[in-house]
Coordinates of C-alpha atoms in Angstrom, one line a residue:
Chain A
M1 CA 206.1 103.8 60.4
A2 CA 203.7 103.8 63.3
L3 CA 201.4 105.9 61.2
I4 CA 201.4 103.5 58.2
K5 CA 201.0 100.5 60.5
S6 CA 198.0 102.0 62.3
V7 CA 196.4 103.0 58.9
S8 CA 196.8 99.5 57.5
R9 CA 195.4 97.9 60.6
F10 CA 192.6 100.5 60.4
I11 CA 191.6 99.2 57.0
A12 CA 192.0 95.6 58.0
S13 CA 189.5 95.6 60.9
V14 CA 187.0 98.3 60.8
P15 CA 184.4 98.1 63.6
I16 CA 180.7 98.5 63.1
Y17 CA 180.4 102.0 64.4
M18 CA 182.9 103.2 61.8
W19 CA 180.8 101.7 59.1
L20 CA 177.8 103.4 60.6
L21 CA 179.5 106.8 60.4
F22 CA 180.6 106.1 56.9
I23 CA 177.1 105.1 55.8
L24 CA 175.7 108.2 57.5
L25 CA 178.1 110.4 55.6
C26 CA 177.4 108.8 52.3
A27 CA 173.7 109.0 52.9
S28 CA 174.1 112.7 53.5
F29 CA 175.6 113.2 50.1
V30 CA 173.5 110.9 48.0
L31 CA 170.2 110.3 49.7
N32 CA 168.5 113.7 49.1
P33 CA 169.4 113.9 45.4
L34 CA 168.5 110.3 44.9
L35 CA 165.0 110.6 46.5
G36 CA 164.5 114.0 44.9
R37 CA 164.2 115.8 48.3
D38 CA 165.2 119.3 48.9
P39 CA 166.0 120.2 52.6
N40 CA 165.0 123.8 52.0
R41 CA 161.8 123.3 50.1
T42 CA 158.9 124.8 52.0
D43 CA 155.3 123.7 51.7
T44 CA 152.7 125.6 53.5
S45 CA 150.0 122.9 53.0
E46 CA 152.1 120.5 55.1
V47 CA 153.1 122.3 58.2
Y48 CA 153.9 120.2 61.3
T49 CA 152.8 116.9 59.8
P50 CA 153.8 114.1 62.2
P51 CA 156.2 111.3 61.0
S52 CA 154.7 109.3 58.2
L53 CA 155.8 107.3 55.2
A54 CA 156.0 110.4 53.0
H55 CA 157.9 112.3 55.7
P56 CA 159.7 109.8 57.9
F57 CA 160.6 112.5 60.5
G58 CA 157.6 114.7 59.8
T59 CA 157.7 118.3 58.7
D60 CA 158.6 121.6 60.5
S61 CA 157.0 125.0 60.9
S62 CA 157.5 125.8 57.2
G63 CA 156.6 122.4 56.0
R64 CA 160.1 121.4 55.3
D65 CA 161.0 117.7 55.4
V66 CA 162.8 117.1 58.7
F67 CA 164.4 113.9 57.4
A68 CA 165.9 115.6 54.4
R69 CA 167.3 118.4 56.7
V70 CA 168.7 116.1 59.3
I71 CA 170.4 114.0 56.7
A72 CA 171.7 117.1 54.8
A73 CA 173.2 118.4 58.1
V74 CA 175.4 115.3 58.5
K75 CA 177.9 116.5 55.9
L76 CA 177.8 120.1 57.2
D77 CA 178.4 119.3 60.8
M78 CA 180.9 116.6 60.0
G79 CA 182.6 119.0 57.6
I80 CA 182.9 121.7 60.3
A81 CA 184.3 119.1 62.8
V82 CA 186.8 117.6 60.4
G83 CA 187.9 120.9 58.9
S84 CA 188.5 122.4 62.4
G85 CA 190.1 119.2 63.4
I86 CA 192.6 119.2 60.6
L87 CA 193.4 122.9 61.2
A88 CA 193.9 122.4 65.0
F89 CA 195.9 119.2 64.4
L90 CA 198.3 120.9 62.0
V91 CA 198.9 124.1 63.9
G92 CA 198.8 122.3 67.3
T93 CA 201.2 119.5 66.5
L94 CA 203.6 121.9 64.8
L95 CA 203.7 124.3 67.8
G96 CA 203.9 121.4 70.3
A97 CA 206.7 119.7 68.2
V98 CA 208.8 122.9 68.0
A99 CA 208.3 123.5 71.8
G100 CA 209.1 119.9 72.8
Y101 CA 212.0 119.4 70.4
I102 CA 213.9 122.7 71.0
G103 CA 213.0 123.1 74.7
S104 CA 214.4 126.0 76.7
L105 CA 213.0 129.5 75.7
P106 CA 210.7 128.5 72.8
D107 CA 209.2 125.8 75.0
T108 CA 208.5 128.2 77.8
I109 CA 207.0 130.8 75.5
V110 CA 204.7 128.3 73.8
M111 CA 203.6 126.7 77.0
R112 CA 202.8 130.0 78.6
L113 CA 200.9 131.0 75.5
F114 CA 198.9 127.8 75.9
D115 CA 198.3 128.6 79.6
V116 CA 196.8 132.0 78.7
W117 CA 195.0 130.6 75.7
Q118 CA 193.3 128.0 78.0
S119 CA 192.6 130.4 80.8
I120 CA 189.6 131.6 78.8
P121 CA 186.9 129.0 78.8
G122 CA 186.7 127.5 75.3
L123 CA 183.1 128.5 74.5
L124 CA 183.8 132.1 75.6
L125 CA 187.0 132.3 73.6
G126 CA 184.8 131.3 70.6
L127 CA 182.3 134.0 71.4
L128 CA 185.0 136.6 71.8
V129 CA 186.4 135.8 68.3
L130 CA 183.1 135.3 66.6
S131 CA 181.9 138.6 68.0
V132 CA 184.5 140.4 65.8
A133 CA 184.9 137.8 63.0
G134 CA 181.2 137.6 62.3
K135 CA 179.0 134.6 61.7
G136 CA 179.5 131.9 59.1
I137 CA 181.0 128.6 58.5
A138 CA 184.6 129.7 57.9
P139 CA 184.9 131.7 61.2
L140 CA 183.2 128.8 63.0
V141 CA 185.8 126.3 61.7
G142 CA 188.6 128.7 62.7
V143 CA 187.2 129.3 66.2
I144 CA 186.7 125.6 67.0
A145 CA 190.2 124.9 65.8
L146 CA 191.4 127.7 68.0
I147 CA 189.9 126.1 71.0
N148 CA 191.6 122.8 70.3
I149 CA 195.1 123.9 69.2
P150 CA 196.5 123.8 72.8
V151 CA 195.2 120.3 73.3
Y152 CA 197.1 118.9 70.3
G153 CA 200.0 121.2 71.2
R154 CA 200.4 119.8 74.7
M155 CA 200.0 116.3 73.6
T156 CA 202.7 116.5 70.9
R157 CA 205.0 118.5 73.1
A158 CA 204.9 115.8 75.8
E159 CA 205.7 113.2 73.2
L160 CA 208.6 115.0 71.7
A161 CA 210.1 116.1 74.9
V162 CA 210.8 112.4 75.6
Q163 CA 211.6 111.5 72.0
R164 CA 214.3 114.2 71.5
N165 CA 216.7 112.3 73.7
A166 CA 216.2 109.0 71.9
A167 CA 219.2 107.2 70.4
V168 CA 217.9 107.7 66.9
V169 CA 218.1 111.5 67.3
D170 CA 221.7 111.3 68.4
S171 CA 222.8 109.0 65.6
A172 CA 220.9 111.2 63.0
R173 CA 222.7 114.3 64.4
L174 CA 226.1 112.5 64.3
S175 CA 225.5 111.6 60.6
G176 CA 224.9 115.2 59.9
V177 CA 221.1 115.3 59.4
P178 CA 220.0 118.9 59.8
E179 CA 217.9 119.7 62.8
W180 CA 214.7 120.6 61.0
R181 CA 214.9 117.3 59.1
I182 CA 215.2 115.4 62.4
L183 CA 212.2 117.2 63.7
L184 CA 210.0 116.9 60.6
V185 CA 211.0 113.5 59.3
Y186 CA 212.2 111.5 62.3
L187 CA 210.1 112.8 65.2
L188 CA 206.9 114.5 64.0
P189 CA 205.3 111.4 62.6
Q190 CA 205.6 109.7 66.0
G191 CA 204.1 112.8 67.6
F192 CA 201.3 112.6 65.0
S193 CA 200.3 109.1 65.8
S194 CA 199.3 109.8 69.4
A195 CA 197.6 113.0 68.4
L196 CA 195.8 111.2 65.5
A197 CA 194.1 108.8 67.9
Y198 CA 192.7 111.8 69.6
F199 CA 191.3 113.2 66.3
P200 CA 187.8 111.5 66.4
V201 CA 187.3 112.5 70.0
Q202 CA 188.1 116.0 69.1
A203 CA 185.8 115.8 66.1
G204 CA 183.0 114.6 68.5
F205 CA 183.7 117.6 70.7
A206 CA 183.8 119.9 67.7
I207 CA 180.4 118.8 66.5
S208 CA 178.9 119.5 69.9
V209 CA 180.6 122.9 70.0
A210 CA 179.5 123.7 66.4
A211 CA 175.9 122.7 67.2
G212 CA 176.1 124.8 70.4
F213 CA 177.1 127.8 68.4
G214 CA 174.4 127.0 65.8
F215 CA 172.0 126.8 68.7
I216 CA 172.7 130.3 69.9
G217 CA 172.5 131.6 66.4
L218 CA 176.2 132.1 65.7
G219 CA 176.7 129.2 63.3
V220 CA 175.4 129.0 59.7
S221 CA 172.8 131.4 58.4
P222 CA 169.2 130.2 57.9
P223 CA 167.8 128.3 56.1
T224 CA 170.9 126.1 55.9
A225 CA 170.2 122.8 57.7
E226 CA 172.4 122.4 60.7
W227 CA 171.5 120.3 63.8
G228 CA 172.1 123.0 66.4
A229 CA 170.1 125.6 64.5
M230 CA 167.3 123.1 63.8
I231 CA 167.1 122.3 67.5
A232 CA 167.0 126.0 68.4
A233 CA 164.3 126.6 65.9
G234 CA 162.3 123.7 67.2
I235 CA 162.4 124.5 71.0
S236 CA 159.1 126.4 70.9
D237 CA 157.5 123.6 68.8
L238 CA 158.5 121.1 71.5
L239 CA 157.6 123.2 74.6
F240 CA 154.5 125.0 73.4
L241 CA 153.0 123.0 70.6
N242 CA 154.0 119.5 71.7
V243 CA 155.6 118.9 68.3
W244 CA 158.6 116.7 69.2
W245 CA 159.9 115.6 65.9
T246 CA 161.5 119.0 64.8
T247 CA 163.9 118.8 67.8
L248 CA 164.3 115.2 68.8
F249 CA 165.3 113.8 65.4
P250 CA 168.2 116.3 64.8
G251 CA 169.1 115.9 68.5
A252 CA 169.2 112.1 68.2
F253 CA 171.4 112.3 65.1
L254 CA 173.7 114.8 66.8
A255 CA 174.1 112.6 69.8
L256 CA 174.5 109.5 67.7
T257 CA 177.3 111.1 65.6
I258 CA 179.1 112.2 68.7
L259 CA 178.8 108.8 70.2
L260 CA 180.1 107.1 67.1
L261 CA 183.1 109.4 66.9
Y262 CA 183.9 108.9 70.6
R263 CA 183.7 105.1 70.1
M264 CA 186.1 105.4 67.1
G265 CA 188.5 107.5 69.2
D266 CA 188.4 104.9 72.0
W267 CA 189.1 102.2 69.4
L268 CA 192.0 104.1 67.9
M269 CA 193.6 104.8 71.3
R270 CA 193.4 101.1 72.2
H271 CA 195.0 100.1 68.9
D272 CA 197.7 102.8 68.8
Chain B
M1 CA 211.2 131.5 103.7
H2 CA 208.2 129.6 104.9
P3 CA 207.2 127.1 102.2
L4 CA 203.6 128.3 102.3
L5 CA 204.6 131.9 101.7
R6 CA 206.9 130.8 98.8
R7 CA 204.1 128.8 97.3
L8 CA 201.7 131.7 97.6
I9 CA 204.1 134.2 96.0
S10 CA 205.0 131.9 93.1
R11 CA 201.4 131.1 92.4
L12 CA 200.3 134.7 92.7
F13 CA 203.0 135.6 90.2
Q14 CA 201.8 132.9 87.8
L15 CA 198.2 134.1 88.3
L16 CA 199.1 137.7 87.4
L17 CA 201.1 136.6 84.4
V18 CA 198.2 134.6 83.0
L19 CA 195.8 137.4 83.7
W20 CA 198.1 139.9 81.9
G21 CA 198.3 137.5 79.0
T22 CA 194.5 137.2 78.9
V23 CA 194.0 140.9 79.0
T24 CA 196.5 141.2 76.1
I25 CA 194.7 138.6 74.0
V26 CA 191.3 140.3 74.6
F27 CA 192.8 143.6 73.7
L28 CA 194.4 142.3 70.5
V29 CA 191.3 140.4 69.4
G30 CA 189.3 143.6 69.8
R31 CA 191.8 145.8 67.9
V32 CA 193.6 143.8 65.3
L33 CA 190.8 141.7 63.8
P34 CA 189.1 143.3 60.8
A35 CA 186.0 144.9 62.4
D36 CA 186.7 148.6 63.1
P37 CA 185.2 149.4 66.5
A38 CA 184.7 153.1 65.5
V39 CA 182.6 152.1 62.5
V40 CA 180.6 149.6 64.5
L41 CA 180.0 152.0 67.4
S42 CA 179.0 154.9 65.1
G43 CA 176.1 152.8 63.7
P44 CA 175.2 152.1 60.1
N45 CA 174.1 155.6 59.1
A46 CA 177.1 157.5 60.4
T47 CA 179.0 159.9 58.1
S48 CA 182.7 159.6 57.9
E49 CA 183.0 162.7 60.2
I50 CA 181.0 161.0 62.9
V51 CA 183.2 157.9 62.6
E52 CA 186.3 160.0 62.9
A53 CA 184.9 161.8 65.9
T54 CA 184.0 158.4 67.5
R55 CA 187.5 157.2 66.7
A56 CA 189.0 160.2 68.4
A57 CA 186.7 160.0 71.4
L58 CA 187.6 156.4 71.9
G59 CA 191.3 157.1 71.5
L60 CA 191.4 154.7 68.5
D61 CA 193.4 157.2 66.4
K62 CA 196.4 156.8 68.6
P63 CA 199.1 154.2 67.9
L64 CA 198.4 150.7 69.2
P65 CA 200.9 150.6 72.1
V66 CA 199.4 153.9 73.4
Q67 CA 195.9 152.4 73.2
Y68 CA 197.2 149.3 74.9
G69 CA 198.6 151.3 77.8
A70 CA 195.4 153.3 78.1
Y71 CA 193.5 150.0 78.1
L72 CA 195.6 148.5 80.9
V73 CA 195.3 151.7 83.0
S74 CA 191.5 151.8 82.7
L75 CA 191.2 148.1 83.5
L76 CA 193.3 148.7 86.7
Q77 CA 190.8 151.4 87.6
G78 CA 188.0 148.9 87.1
D79 CA 186.8 150.5 83.9
L80 CA 185.6 147.9 81.5
G81 CA 183.9 150.3 79.2
R82 CA 180.3 151.2 78.7
S83 CA 177.6 148.9 77.3
L84 CA 175.8 150.1 74.2
I85 CA 172.6 148.3 75.1
S86 CA 172.1 149.3 78.7
G87 CA 174.1 152.5 78.6
R88 CA 175.6 151.6 82.0
P89 CA 179.3 150.8 82.7
V90 CA 180.0 147.1 82.0
L91 CA 181.3 146.7 85.5
T92 CA 178.0 147.7 87.0
D93 CA 176.1 145.3 84.7
L94 CA 178.5 142.5 85.5
A95 CA 178.1 143.0 89.3
A96 CA 174.4 142.5 88.9
R97 CA 174.8 139.4 86.8
V98 CA 177.8 137.6 88.1
P99 CA 176.0 136.2 91.3
A100 CA 173.3 134.6 89.1
S101 CA 175.9 132.7 87.1
L102 CA 178.1 131.9 90.0
E103 CA 175.1 130.5 92.0
L104 CA 174.2 128.3 89.1
V105 CA 177.8 127.1 88.5
T106 CA 178.3 126.5 92.2
A107 CA 175.1 124.5 92.5
A108 CA 176.1 122.4 89.4
L109 CA 179.6 121.9 90.7
V110 CA 178.4 120.7 94.1
L111 CA 175.9 118.4 92.3
A112 CA 178.5 117.0 89.9
V113 CA 181.2 116.5 92.5
S114 CA 179.0 114.8 95.1
A115 CA 177.4 112.5 92.4
A116 CA 180.8 111.7 91.0
F117 CA 182.1 111.0 94.5
V118 CA 179.3 108.6 95.4
C119 CA 179.2 106.9 92.1
G120 CA 183.0 106.6 91.7
L121 CA 183.5 105.3 95.2
Q122 CA 180.7 102.8 95.0
A123 CA 181.8 101.5 91.6
A124 CA 185.4 101.1 92.8
L125 CA 184.4 99.4 96.1
K126 CA 181.9 97.1 94.5
P127 CA 183.2 96.2 91.0
D128 CA 180.6 93.4 90.6
S129 CA 177.6 95.5 91.5
L130 CA 175.4 97.6 89.2
W131 CA 177.4 100.7 90.0
P132 CA 180.0 100.4 87.3
K133 CA 177.3 99.8 84.7
V134 CA 175.3 102.7 85.8
N135 CA 178.4 104.9 85.7
K136 CA 179.2 103.7 82.2
A137 CA 175.7 104.5 81.0
L138 CA 175.8 108.0 82.6
V139 CA 179.3 108.7 81.1
T140 CA 178.3 107.6 77.7
G141 CA 175.1 109.6 77.7
G142 CA 176.8 112.6 79.3
T143 CA 179.5 112.7 76.6
A144 CA 177.2 112.0 73.6
V145 CA 174.4 114.4 74.5
P146 CA 175.6 118.1 74.2
T147 CA 174.7 120.4 77.1
F148 CA 172.0 122.4 75.3
L149 CA 170.3 119.2 74.0
L150 CA 170.2 117.7 77.5
G151 CA 168.7 120.9 78.9
I152 CA 165.9 120.7 76.3
L153 CA 165.3 117.0 76.9
L154 CA 165.1 117.7 80.7
L155 CA 162.6 120.5 80.1
Y156 CA 160.5 118.3 77.8
A157 CA 160.5 115.5 80.4
F158 CA 160.0 117.6 83.6
Y159 CA 158.2 120.6 82.5
I160 CA 155.9 119.3 79.7
K161 CA 155.4 115.6 80.3
L162 CA 155.8 115.4 84.1
P163 CA 155.3 118.9 85.2
I164 CA 157.3 119.2 88.3
A165 CA 159.8 121.8 87.2
P166 CA 159.0 125.5 86.8
A167 CA 158.9 127.3 83.5
P168 CA 162.3 128.1 82.1
L169 CA 161.9 131.8 82.8
G170 CA 164.6 132.7 85.3
R171 CA 165.7 132.3 88.9
M172 CA 162.4 132.7 90.7
G173 CA 158.7 132.4 90.4
I174 CA 156.5 135.5 90.4
G175 CA 155.0 134.5 93.8
P176 CA 157.5 135.5 96.5
A177 CA 158.6 139.1 96.8
S178 CA 162.3 139.5 95.9
I179 CA 164.9 140.3 98.6
E180 CA 166.1 143.9 98.5
N181 CA 169.8 144.8 99.0
G182 CA 171.0 141.2 99.0
T183 CA 174.2 139.7 97.7
G184 CA 172.5 138.5 94.6
F185 CA 173.0 134.9 95.6
L186 CA 169.3 134.1 96.1
V187 CA 169.8 130.8 98.1
W188 CA 172.3 132.5 100.4
D189 CA 170.2 135.6 100.9
A190 CA 167.1 133.6 101.6
L191 CA 168.9 131.4 104.1
L192 CA 170.3 134.4 106.0
R193 CA 167.0 136.1 106.3
G194 CA 164.9 133.0 106.8
R195 CA 162.8 133.7 103.7
W196 CA 161.7 130.1 103.1
D197 CA 159.4 131.0 100.2
V198 CA 162.3 132.6 98.3
L199 CA 164.6 129.7 99.2
F200 CA 162.1 127.1 97.9
S201 CA 161.4 129.0 94.7
A202 CA 165.1 129.6 94.1
L203 CA 166.1 126.0 94.6
H204 CA 163.1 124.8 92.5
H205 CA 164.3 127.0 89.6
L206 CA 167.9 125.9 90.1
L207 CA 167.1 122.2 89.8
L208 CA 167.0 121.6 86.0
P209 CA 169.7 124.1 85.0
S210 CA 172.1 122.9 87.6
I211 CA 171.6 119.2 86.6
T212 CA 172.1 120.2 83.0
L213 CA 175.3 122.0 83.7
A214 CA 176.5 119.3 86.1
F215 CA 176.4 116.8 83.3
T216 CA 179.0 118.8 81.3
V217 CA 181.7 117.7 83.8
F218 CA 180.2 114.7 85.6
P219 CA 181.5 112.1 83.1
Q220 CA 185.1 113.1 83.5
L221 CA 184.9 113.6 87.2
V222 CA 183.4 110.2 87.9
Q223 CA 185.9 108.4 85.6
V224 CA 188.9 110.0 87.3
F225 CA 187.6 109.5 90.8
H226 CA 186.7 105.9 90.0
S227 CA 190.2 105.1 88.7
N228 CA 191.8 107.0 91.6
V229 CA 190.0 105.0 94.2
A230 CA 190.8 101.8 92.3
T231 CA 194.5 102.8 92.3
V232 CA 194.5 103.4 96.0
L233 CA 192.7 100.1 96.7
S234 CA 195.4 98.1 94.9
S235 CA 198.3 100.0 96.4
D236 CA 200.6 98.4 98.9
A237 CA 200.1 101.2 101.5
Y238 CA 196.4 100.5 101.5
K239 CA 196.9 96.7 101.9
A240 CA 199.1 97.4 104.9
V241 CA 196.4 99.6 106.4
K242 CA 193.9 96.9 106.0
L243 CA 196.1 94.5 107.9
A244 CA 195.9 96.7 110.9
K245 CA 192.2 95.9 111.3
L246 CA 191.1 99.4 111.8
P247 CA 187.4 100.2 111.7
F248 CA 186.2 100.5 108.1
R249 CA 184.9 104.1 108.6
M250 CA 188.3 105.2 109.7
V251 CA 190.1 103.4 106.8
L252 CA 187.6 105.0 104.4
W253 CA 188.0 108.6 105.5
R254 CA 191.6 108.6 106.5
Y255 CA 193.4 106.3 104.1
L256 CA 191.2 105.8 101.1
I257 CA 189.4 109.0 100.3
P258 CA 192.1 111.7 100.8
P259 CA 194.7 110.1 98.5
A260 CA 192.0 109.5 95.9
V261 CA 190.6 113.0 96.1
A262 CA 193.9 115.0 96.1
P263 CA 195.0 114.3 92.5
A264 CA 191.5 115.2 91.3
L265 CA 191.5 118.7 92.8
N266 CA 193.0 120.3 89.7
L267 CA 190.3 118.7 87.7
L268 CA 187.8 120.5 90.0
A269 CA 189.2 123.9 89.0
A270 CA 189.2 122.8 85.4
S271 CA 185.5 121.7 85.7
F272 CA 184.7 125.1 87.2
G273 CA 186.2 126.9 84.2
Y274 CA 184.5 124.6 81.8
M275 CA 181.1 125.3 83.5
I276 CA 181.6 129.0 83.3
G277 CA 181.8 128.5 79.5
G278 CA 179.0 126.0 79.4
T279 CA 176.7 128.2 81.5
V280 CA 176.2 130.4 78.4
L281 CA 174.1 127.7 76.7
V282 CA 172.3 126.6 79.9
E283 CA 171.3 130.2 80.7
H284 CA 170.1 130.7 77.2
I285 CA 167.7 127.7 77.6
F286 CA 166.4 128.5 81.1
G287 CA 166.1 132.2 80.8
W288 CA 168.7 132.6 83.5
N289 CA 169.6 136.3 83.8
G290 CA 173.4 135.9 84.3
L291 CA 176.6 136.3 82.3
G292 CA 175.5 134.0 79.5
A293 CA 172.4 135.9 78.6
Y294 CA 174.4 139.1 78.9
V295 CA 177.2 138.0 76.6
L296 CA 174.7 136.7 74.0
N297 CA 172.8 140.0 74.0
G298 CA 176.1 141.7 73.7
I299 CA 177.1 139.7 70.6
N300 CA 173.8 140.1 68.9
A301 CA 174.0 143.8 69.4
G302 CA 177.6 144.1 68.4
D303 CA 178.4 145.3 71.9
H304 CA 182.1 144.5 72.2
A305 CA 182.7 146.0 75.6
V306 CA 180.1 143.6 77.0
V307 CA 181.7 140.5 75.3
Q308 CA 185.1 141.5 76.4
G309 CA 184.0 142.2 80.0
V310 CA 182.3 138.8 80.3
V311 CA 185.4 137.1 78.9
L312 CA 187.7 138.9 81.3
V313 CA 185.5 138.1 84.3
S314 CA 185.2 134.5 83.4
A315 CA 189.0 134.2 82.8
L316 CA 189.5 135.9 86.2
C317 CA 187.2 133.4 88.0
Y318 CA 188.8 130.5 86.2
S319 CA 192.4 131.6 87.1
L320 CA 191.3 132.3 90.6
A321 CA 189.9 128.8 90.9
F322 CA 193.2 127.3 89.9
F323 CA 195.1 129.6 92.3
I324 CA 192.9 128.5 95.2
V325 CA 193.3 124.8 94.4
D326 CA 197.0 125.2 94.1
V327 CA 197.3 126.9 97.5
A328 CA 194.8 124.4 99.0
M329 CA 197.0 121.6 97.8
Y330 CA 199.6 122.8 100.3
F331 CA 197.2 122.0 103.2
I332 CA 196.1 118.7 101.7
D333 CA 199.3 117.1 100.4
P334 CA 201.8 116.8 103.3
R335 CA 204.7 116.3 100.8
L336 CA 204.5 119.9 99.8
R337 CA 205.0 121.1 103.4
E338 CA 208.6 119.8 103.5
V339 CA 211.2 122.5 102.8

């Protein structure tokens, strides 16, 4: 019920930064086809042209339009964030719910597993797995989910450890509702709602991690437009050629997206 | 049993358990995931005989539990394998690089903690001043701008536009001669031997990377410290202390700061661990020759022993930080001393 209520309220009063995110995402899908721009089209006659009307964010070392690339990257980076978020959310809440609801030995095992899991700093855990799983979007999504599973797990576990002693659980049990049904139908949705409020914050974190991996060359393969990879490619332009638009525009969009997601998370937590 | 001893033993046991778990995860990731180390190590042009020979030489033809046992035994002997790139044992390479990373992380931690301490305290004591607003701006900026982007922005501002920072090419300029047979902690070595030229150069090079790294944990630290101080300020115990008309300095250092700092100590250990991860990106930008650069080279060359070694060392440092904080809590929190 809490879930439905928060969703209906969500629709009723959407703050400005959510609209901004929405517009950004829509623009990413429609703007390039609409304007006939191709983020990967190179043009050797227009290398490093500064921002102008034809190229609002200028062009990069291969004459590609930076605006088209920055906009195209929105859906990719958001996709990685949301994909990894959903994966981490599902696995994490399920593990946490089982641990919190059953308690005793399963609880101890899952919590110790999380301890070990989190004893490796997130970024290094990602590097470890990526070093064997290889580069690409799918491994990246999996790795970022992997970093976040314990966070969701702990959150849901804390919630359910309290909830399992609630009166509704006792009455359900007395009326012969099977245990798995109590867990999945009565308790998990409540565990969900607190974890759900954390989702945008996690997505913001996921984007910065994804861009970080892209930055060190472990994300998407070139020439795919991705903020981290674009910034990495633009460093030498910035530091040695004084060409600022190839790094600062993707950087600004990256920071803006993270900021909007964090704001959204704040808002959801306050309205939970 | 003495409560301190009991605490030490229980925490040591936990530490070993977590480390054992970490080692197992690292082992499993290296063995169970699809990439076959024997194929990778033999190189792209290897015949199947060579691959089999490599497999036998590495002990990879034996059953998994036997490999696991051998792995544990070699780890206990300090054998982390051999690096493909450098040809040296990974442990030797790590010993040369760990000080560089630890120096950077320590500098960043000191910076982040002292800044968060001052900003949080001021904001809580003077809620109507500019401090809360400054903090909010720093927190928003620090969370929205990813580490690597901040590093690049700082470089652009303080190396290109206002050239006061050195080129992002490592820990020291080419001017001063390096210190032989030191600990590897440049600032420490320079201080001990009175080499002021080295000290200046090392601090100069530490400036931007440590600020960058400090920002990865500053937002959280300052928020927690601010709210902790605010909680103490509104507590009944603190109001009673204020009635006693003690000098402000004494109230501050005996009754306000300790109860506000103690709950944040675990966060300190967490920050340390987070920075050990974040240092990979910072080192990459600033040409810092530490663990981060080493692990990235390792990944790009498919050098698994290097990646695993760095992960193990980082997890060890992280777990040790938690262990130290846990034990230190005993001395800080008097409630833990009761039997």
